[in-house]
Amino acid sequence: MSPPVAPPGWSRWLVPPAALSVHLSIGQAYAWSVFKPPLESALGLSGTQSALPFQLGIVMLGLSAAFGGTLVERNGPRWAMTVALVCFSSGFLLSALGASLEQYWLIVLGYGFVGGIGLGIGYISPVSTLIKWFPDRPGMATGIAIMGFGGGALIASPWSAQMLESFGGDSSGIALAFLVHGLSYAVFMLLGVFLVRVPRPAPAARATARQAPTGPQVSANQALRTPQFWLLWLVLCMNVTAGIGILEKAAPMITDFFADTSTPVSVTAAAGFVALLSAANMAGRIGWSSTSDLIGRKNIYRLYLGAGALMYALIALFGDSSKPLFILCALVILSFYGGGFATVPAYLKDLFGTYQVGAIHGRLLTAWSTAGVLGPLIVNWIADRQEEAGRHGASLYGLSFVIMIGLLVVGFVANELVRPVDPRHHVPEPKEAAHVRREQSESA
């Protein structure tokens, strides 16, 4: 499937909606916590076990993005979006079968493994294309698209809760909800497949002058040999771990925090909290990434990591005594979490150039895979152990939050160590020009 080239007069503002249709769909992953309580009840699972499909999905997201990044660069966004559609929707259909048969391993295989591949390929599918369409505002452009991934749960959370209420929280009701998700998202993602375009190449005579990459350019393979890549890997991993620790367990967490108070949180209100977190996640992706175009990438990550640690400290110390404080701090943390994802492609572009930024971004997302295991594991494992010890309420999460503060401090230090890439890692200019000419001939 060759990349579709934009016809003359094509507006670049049609490309972000194409990316949004895919990212809003795969962003359903952030509403997984709505399915945790019914799955635990219907199949007799622990909190750690019910997190497994989500964890595996995030692992596969990072791995498929890393290994598929070069293929996405070569085959273009339409190919990538098609692969994402097939895998993501098939994952839901397999999960529906698993829930119907009460075979949890099928849910793990479908949602986690197959669907996770769709998450990874779909996530990186528009990034390189958007940077090419918006070289003047890369933070804003990638923020618009990646905003959709954060906002997916804003739709999926209340929608899923309503389906479970209508269909029932038993295995057959969960299966029907999975089935509806799979079919609906397939139709919605088709919009992106048909709408996406790559920029039209300039006339060959002006190719080198107009389209050759400017500034430092680093190949994907060479980027792995730089300390900058691994420092950014650590920055992203720490920021994601801190955010995903709340997000994956959001619904049961807010219920536990205020279970012993005079104003306990209902199931419906907990689903609403998940939707609020999704809104903050989404707003942070466009708001903070656009701000990074003004104040710089390093400064914005100082905010994400430093202020994020402060928010966790406030929740740990005072969260159970004030519901507004708990919600506000969680919303800020999730806005930083989303902003970190949306800003990192522009940070990579600043450091490594546009030469193979899509492939570099895909490989960096292995940090997300690690965090997808680490964050839920820390929160769920500690909460399970504390519950076994007879504790309840906010005390289930105190130790987890202290660990998150430490991880954010580690990320803050790593960000401070980021410096411009040494020129010895740069791709020679003649190779850049040859790469541009090859891209143009392939597009033609």
Coordinates of N, CA and C in Angstrom, one line a residue, residues 267-403:
V267 N -20.0 3.7 42.1 CA -19.4 3.1 40.9 C -19.5 4.1 39.7
T268 N -20.7 4.7 39.6 CA -20.9 5.7 38.5 C -19.9 6.9 38.7
A269 N -19.8 7.4 39.9 CA -18.9 8.5 40.1 C -17.4 8.1 39.8
A270 N -17.1 6.9 40.1 CA -15.7 6.4 39.9 C -15.5 6.4 38.4
A271 N -16.5 5.9 37.6 CA -16.3 6.0 36.1 C -16.2 7.4 35.6
G272 N -16.9 8.3 36.3 CA -16.8 9.7 35.9 C -15.4 10.3 36.2
F273 N -14.8 9.8 37.3 CA -13.5 10.2 37.7 C -12.5 9.8 36.6
V274 N -12.7 8.5 36.1 CA -11.8 8.0 35.0 C -12.0 8.9 33.7
A275 N -13.2 9.4 33.5 CA -13.4 10.3 32.3 C -12.8 11.6 32.5
L276 N -12.8 12.1 33.8 CA -12.1 13.4 34.1 C -10.6 13.3 33.9
L277 N -10.1 12.1 34.3 CA -8.6 11.9 34.1 C -8.3 11.9 32.6
S278 N -9.2 11.3 31.9 CA -9.0 11.2 30.4 C -9.0 12.6 29.8
A279 N -9.9 13.5 30.3 CA -10.0 14.9 29.8 C -8.7 15.6 30.2
A280 N -8.1 15.4 31.4 CA -6.9 16.0 31.8 C -5.7 15.5 30.9
N281 N -5.7 14.2 30.7 CA -4.7 13.6 29.8 C -4.8 14.2 28.5
M282 N -5.9 14.3 27.9 CA -6.1 14.9 26.6 C -5.7 16.4 26.5
A283 N -6.2 17.2 27.5 CA -5.9 18.6 27.5 C -4.4 18.8 27.7
G284 N -3.7 18.0 28.5 CA -2.3 18.1 28.7 C -1.5 17.9 27.4
R285 N -2.0 17.0 26.6 CA -1.3 16.6 25.4 C -1.2 17.8 24.4
I286 N -2.3 18.5 24.3 CA -2.3 19.7 23.3 C -1.8 20.9 24.0
G287 N -2.2 21.1 25.3 CA -1.8 22.3 26.0 C -0.3 22.4 26.3
W288 N 0.2 21.4 27.0 CA 1.6 21.4 27.4 C 2.5 21.3 26.2
S289 N 2.2 20.4 25.2 CA 3.0 20.3 24.0 C 3.1 21.6 23.2
S290 N 2.0 22.3 23.1 CA 2.0 23.6 22.5 C 2.9 24.6 23.2
T291 N 2.8 24.5 24.6 CA 3.6 25.4 25.4 C 5.1 25.1 25.2
S292 N 5.4 23.9 24.9 CA 6.8 23.5 24.8 C 7.4 24.2 23.5
D293 N 6.6 24.5 22.5 CA 7.1 25.2 21.4 C 7.5 26.6 21.8
L294 N 7.0 27.1 22.9 CA 7.4 28.5 23.3 C 8.5 28.5 24.3
I295 N 8.5 27.6 25.3 CA 9.5 27.6 26.4 C 10.6 26.5 26.3
G296 N 10.4 25.6 25.3 CA 11.5 24.6 25.1 C 11.1 23.3 25.8
R297 N 11.7 22.2 25.2 CA 11.3 20.9 25.7 C 11.9 20.6 27.1
K298 N 13.1 20.9 27.3 CA 13.7 20.6 28.6 C 13.0 21.3 29.7
N299 N 12.6 22.6 29.5 CA 11.8 23.3 30.6 C 10.5 22.7 30.8
I300 N 9.8 22.2 29.8 CA 8.5 21.6 30.0 C 8.6 20.3 30.8
Y301 N 9.7 19.6 30.5 CA 9.8 18.3 31.3 C 10.3 18.6 32.7
R302 N 10.9 19.7 33.0 CA 11.2 20.1 34.3 C 9.9 20.2 35.1
L303 N 8.9 20.8 34.4 CA 7.6 21.0 35.0 C 6.9 19.7 35.2
Y304 N 6.9 18.8 34.2 CA 6.2 17.5 34.3 C 6.7 16.7 35.5
L305 N 8.0 16.7 35.6 CA 8.7 15.8 36.6 C 8.7 16.4 38.0
G306 N 9.1 17.7 38.1 CA 9.2 18.4 39.4 C 7.8 18.6 40.0
A307 N 6.9 19.2 39.3 CA 5.6 19.5 39.8 C 4.8 18.2 40.0
G308 N 5.1 17.2 39.2 CA 4.4 15.9 39.3 C 4.8 15.2 40.7
A309 N 6.0 15.3 41.1 CA 6.5 14.8 42.4 C 5.7 15.5 43.5
L310 N 5.6 16.8 43.4 CA 4.9 17.6 44.4 C 3.4 17.2 44.5
M311 N 2.7 16.9 43.4 CA 1.3 16.5 43.4 C 1.2 15.2 44.1
Y312 N 2.1 14.2 43.8 CA 2.1 12.9 44.5 C 2.3 13.1 46.0
A313 N 3.1 14.0 46.4 CA 3.4 14.2 47.8 C 2.1 14.8 48.5
L314 N 1.4 15.7 47.8 CA 0.2 16.2 48.4 C -0.9 15.2 48.5
I315 N -1.0 14.2 47.5 CA -2.0 13.2 47.7 C -1.7 12.2 48.8
A316 N -0.4 11.9 48.9 CA 0.1 11.0 50.0 C -0.2 11.6 51.4
L317 N 0.0 12.9 51.5 CA -0.1 13.5 52.8 C -1.6 13.9 53.2
F318 N -2.3 14.4 52.2 CA -3.6 15.0 52.5 C -4.8 14.5 51.6
G319 N -4.5 13.6 50.7 CA -5.5 13.2 49.7 C -6.8 12.6 50.3
D320 N -6.6 11.8 51.4 CA -7.8 11.1 51.9 C -8.7 12.1 52.8
S321 N -8.2 13.3 53.1 CA -8.9 14.2 53.9 C -9.7 15.2 53.0
S322 N -9.4 15.3 51.7 CA -10.0 16.3 50.9 C -10.2 15.7 49.5
K323 N -11.5 15.4 49.1 CA -11.8 14.8 47.8 C -11.4 15.8 46.7
P324 N -11.7 17.1 46.8 CA -11.3 18.1 45.7 C -9.7 18.1 45.6
L325 N -9.0 18.0 46.7 CA -7.5 18.0 46.5 C -7.0 16.7 45.8
F326 N -7.6 15.6 46.2 CA -7.2 14.3 45.5 C -7.5 14.4 44.0
I327 N -8.7 14.9 43.7 CA -9.0 14.9 42.3 C -8.2 15.9 41.5
L328 N -7.9 17.1 42.1 CA -7.1 18.1 41.4 C -5.7 17.6 41.2
C329 N -5.1 17.1 42.2 CA -3.7 16.6 42.1 C -3.6 15.5 41.0
A330 N -4.6 14.5 41.0 CA -4.6 13.5 40.0 C -4.8 14.0 38.6
L331 N -5.6 15.1 38.5 CA -5.8 15.7 37.2 C -4.5 16.3 36.7
V332 N -3.8 17.0 37.6 CA -2.5 17.6 37.2 C -1.5 16.6 36.8
I333 N -1.4 15.5 37.6 CA -0.5 14.4 37.2 C -0.8 13.8 35.9
L334 N -2.1 13.6 35.6 CA -2.5 13.0 34.3 C -2.3 14.0 33.1
S335 N -2.4 15.3 33.4 CA -2.1 16.3 32.3 C -0.6 16.3 32.0
F336 N 0.3 16.1 33.0 CA 1.7 16.0 32.8 C 2.0 14.6 32.1
Y337 N 1.3 13.6 32.5 CA 1.5 12.3 31.8 C 1.2 12.4 30.3
G338 N 0.1 13.0 30.0 CA -0.3 13.2 28.6 C 0.7 14.1 27.9
G339 N 1.0 15.2 28.5 CA 1.9 16.2 27.9 C 3.3 15.6 27.6
G340 N 3.7 14.7 28.5 CA 5.0 14.0 28.2 C 5.0 13.2 26.9
F341 N 3.9 12.5 26.7 CA 3.8 11.7 25.4 C 3.8 12.6 24.2
A342 N 3.0 13.7 24.3 CA 2.9 14.6 23.1 C 4.1 15.4 22.8
T343 N 4.9 15.7 23.9 CA 6.1 16.5 23.7 C 7.3 15.8 23.2
V344 N 7.3 14.5 23.5 CA 8.6 13.7 23.2 C 8.9 13.6 21.7
P345 N 7.9 13.5 20.8 CA 8.3 13.5 19.4 C 9.0 14.8 19.0
A346 N 8.6 15.9 19.5 CA 9.2 17.2 19.2 C 10.6 17.3 19.9
Y347 N 10.7 16.7 21.0 CA 12.0 16.7 21.7 C 13.0 15.9 20.9
L348 N 12.5 14.7 20.4 CA 13.4 13.9 19.5 C 13.7 14.6 18.2
K349 N 12.8 15.4 17.7 CA 13.1 16.1 16.5 C 14.2 17.2 16.7
D350 N 14.1 17.9 17.9 CA 15.1 18.9 18.3 C 16.5 18.2 18.4
L351 N 16.6 17.1 18.9 CA 17.9 16.4 19.2 C 18.4 15.7 18.0
F352 N 17.5 14.9 17.3 CA 18.0 14.0 16.2 C 17.5 14.4 14.8
G353 N 16.7 15.5 14.7 CA 16.3 15.9 13.4 C 15.1 15.1 12.9
T354 N 14.7 15.4 11.6 CA 13.5 14.7 11.0 C 13.9 13.5 10.2
Y355 N 15.2 13.2 10.0 CA 15.6 12.2 9.1 C 14.9 10.8 9.3
Q356 N 14.9 10.3 10.5 CA 14.2 9.1 10.8 C 13.5 9.2 12.2
V357 N 12.9 10.3 12.4 CA 12.3 10.6 13.7 C 11.2 9.6 14.0
G358 N 10.4 9.2 13.0 CA 9.3 8.2 13.3 C 9.9 6.9 13.9
A359 N 11.0 6.4 13.3 CA 11.6 5.2 13.7 C 12.2 5.3 15.1
I360 N 12.8 6.5 15.3 CA 13.4 6.8 16.7 C 12.4 6.8 17.7
H361 N 11.3 7.5 17.4 CA 10.1 7.6 18.3 C 9.6 6.2 18.7
G362 N 9.5 5.3 17.7 CA 9.0 4.0 17.9 C 9.9 3.2 18.9
R363 N 11.2 3.4 18.7 CA 12.1 2.7 19.6 C 12.1 3.3 21.0
L364 N 11.9 4.6 21.1 CA 11.8 5.2 22.4 C 10.6 4.7 23.2
L365 N 9.5 4.3 22.5 CA 8.3 3.8 23.2 C 8.5 2.5 23.9
T366 N 9.6 1.9 23.8 CA 9.9 0.7 24.7 C 9.9 1.2 26.1
A367 N 10.2 2.4 26.3 CA 10.1 3.0 27.7 C 8.7 2.9 28.2
W368 N 7.7 3.1 27.3 CA 6.3 2.9 27.7 C 6.0 1.5 28.0
S369 N 6.6 0.5 27.3 CA 6.4 -0.9 27.6 C 6.8 -1.2 29.0
T370 N 8.0 -0.7 29.3 CA 8.5 -0.9 30.7 C 7.6 -0.3 31.7
A371 N 7.2 1.0 31.5 CA 6.4 1.7 32.5 C 5.0 1.0 32.6
G372 N 4.5 0.4 31.4 CA 3.2 -0.2 31.5 C 3.2 -1.4 32.4
V373 N 4.3 -2.0 32.6 CA 4.4 -3.1 33.5 C 4.7 -2.6 34.9
L374 N 5.7 -1.7 35.0 CA 6.2 -1.2 36.3 C 5.1 -0.4 37.1
G375 N 4.4 0.5 36.4 CA 3.4 1.3 37.2 C 2.3 0.5 37.8
P376 N 1.5 -0.2 36.9 CA 0.5 -1.0 37.5 C 1.0 -2.1 38.5
L377 N 2.2 -2.7 38.2 CA 2.7 -3.7 39.2 C 3.0 -3.1 40.5
I378 N 3.6 -1.9 40.6 CA 3.9 -1.2 41.8 C 2.6 -1.0 42.6
V379 N 1.6 -0.4 42.0 CA 0.4 0.0 42.6 C -0.5 -1.2 43.0
N380 N -0.7 -2.1 42.1 CA -1.5 -3.3 42.4 C -0.9 -4.3 43.3
W381 N 0.4 -4.6 43.2 CA 1.0 -5.5 44.1 C 1.1 -5.0 45.5
I382 N 1.4 -3.8 45.7 CA 1.5 -3.2 47.0 C 0.1 -3.1 47.6
A383 N -0.9 -2.7 46.8 CA -2.3 -2.7 47.3 C -2.8 -4.1 47.8
D384 N -2.5 -5.1 46.9 CA -2.9 -6.4 47.3 C -2.2 -6.9 48.6
R385 N -0.9 -6.6 48.7 CA -0.2 -7.0 50.0 C -0.7 -6.3 51.2
Q386 N -1.0 -5.0 51.0 CA -1.5 -4.2 52.1 C -2.9 -4.7 52.6
E387 N -3.7 -5.1 51.6 CA -5.1 -5.6 51.9 C -5.0 -6.9 52.6
E388 N -4.0 -7.8 52.2 CA -3.8 -9.1 52.9 C -3.4 -8.8 54.3
A389 N -2.7 -7.7 54.6 CA -2.2 -7.4 55.9 C -3.3 -6.7 56.8
G390 N -4.5 -6.6 56.2 CA -5.6 -6.1 56.9 C -5.8 -4.6 56.8
R391 N -5.1 -3.9 56.0 CA -5.2 -2.5 55.8 C -6.3 -2.2 54.8
H392 N -6.8 -1.0 54.8 CA -7.8 -0.6 53.8 C -7.8 0.9 53.6
G393 N -8.6 1.4 52.7 CA -8.6 2.8 52.4 C -7.4 3.4 51.8
A394 N -7.0 4.6 52.1 CA -5.9 5.3 51.5 C -4.6 4.6 51.9
S395 N -4.5 3.8 53.0 CA -3.3 3.2 53.4 C -2.8 2.1 52.4
L396 N -3.7 1.7 51.5 CA -3.3 0.7 50.5 C -2.3 1.3 49.5
Y397 N -2.3 2.6 49.4 CA -1.5 3.3 48.3 C -0.3 4.1 48.8
G398 N -0.2 4.4 50.1 CA 0.8 5.3 50.6 C 2.2 4.9 50.1
L399 N 2.6 3.7 50.3 CA 4.0 3.3 49.8 C 4.2 3.4 48.3
S400 N 3.1 3.1 47.6 CA 3.2 3.3 46.1 C 3.5 4.7 45.7
F401 N 2.9 5.7 46.4 CA 3.0 7.1 46.1 C 4.4 7.6 46.4
V402 N 5.0 7.1 47.5 CA 6.4 7.4 47.9 C 7.3 6.9 46.8
I403 N 7.1 5.7 46.3 CA 8.0 5.2 45.2 C 7.8 6.0 43.9

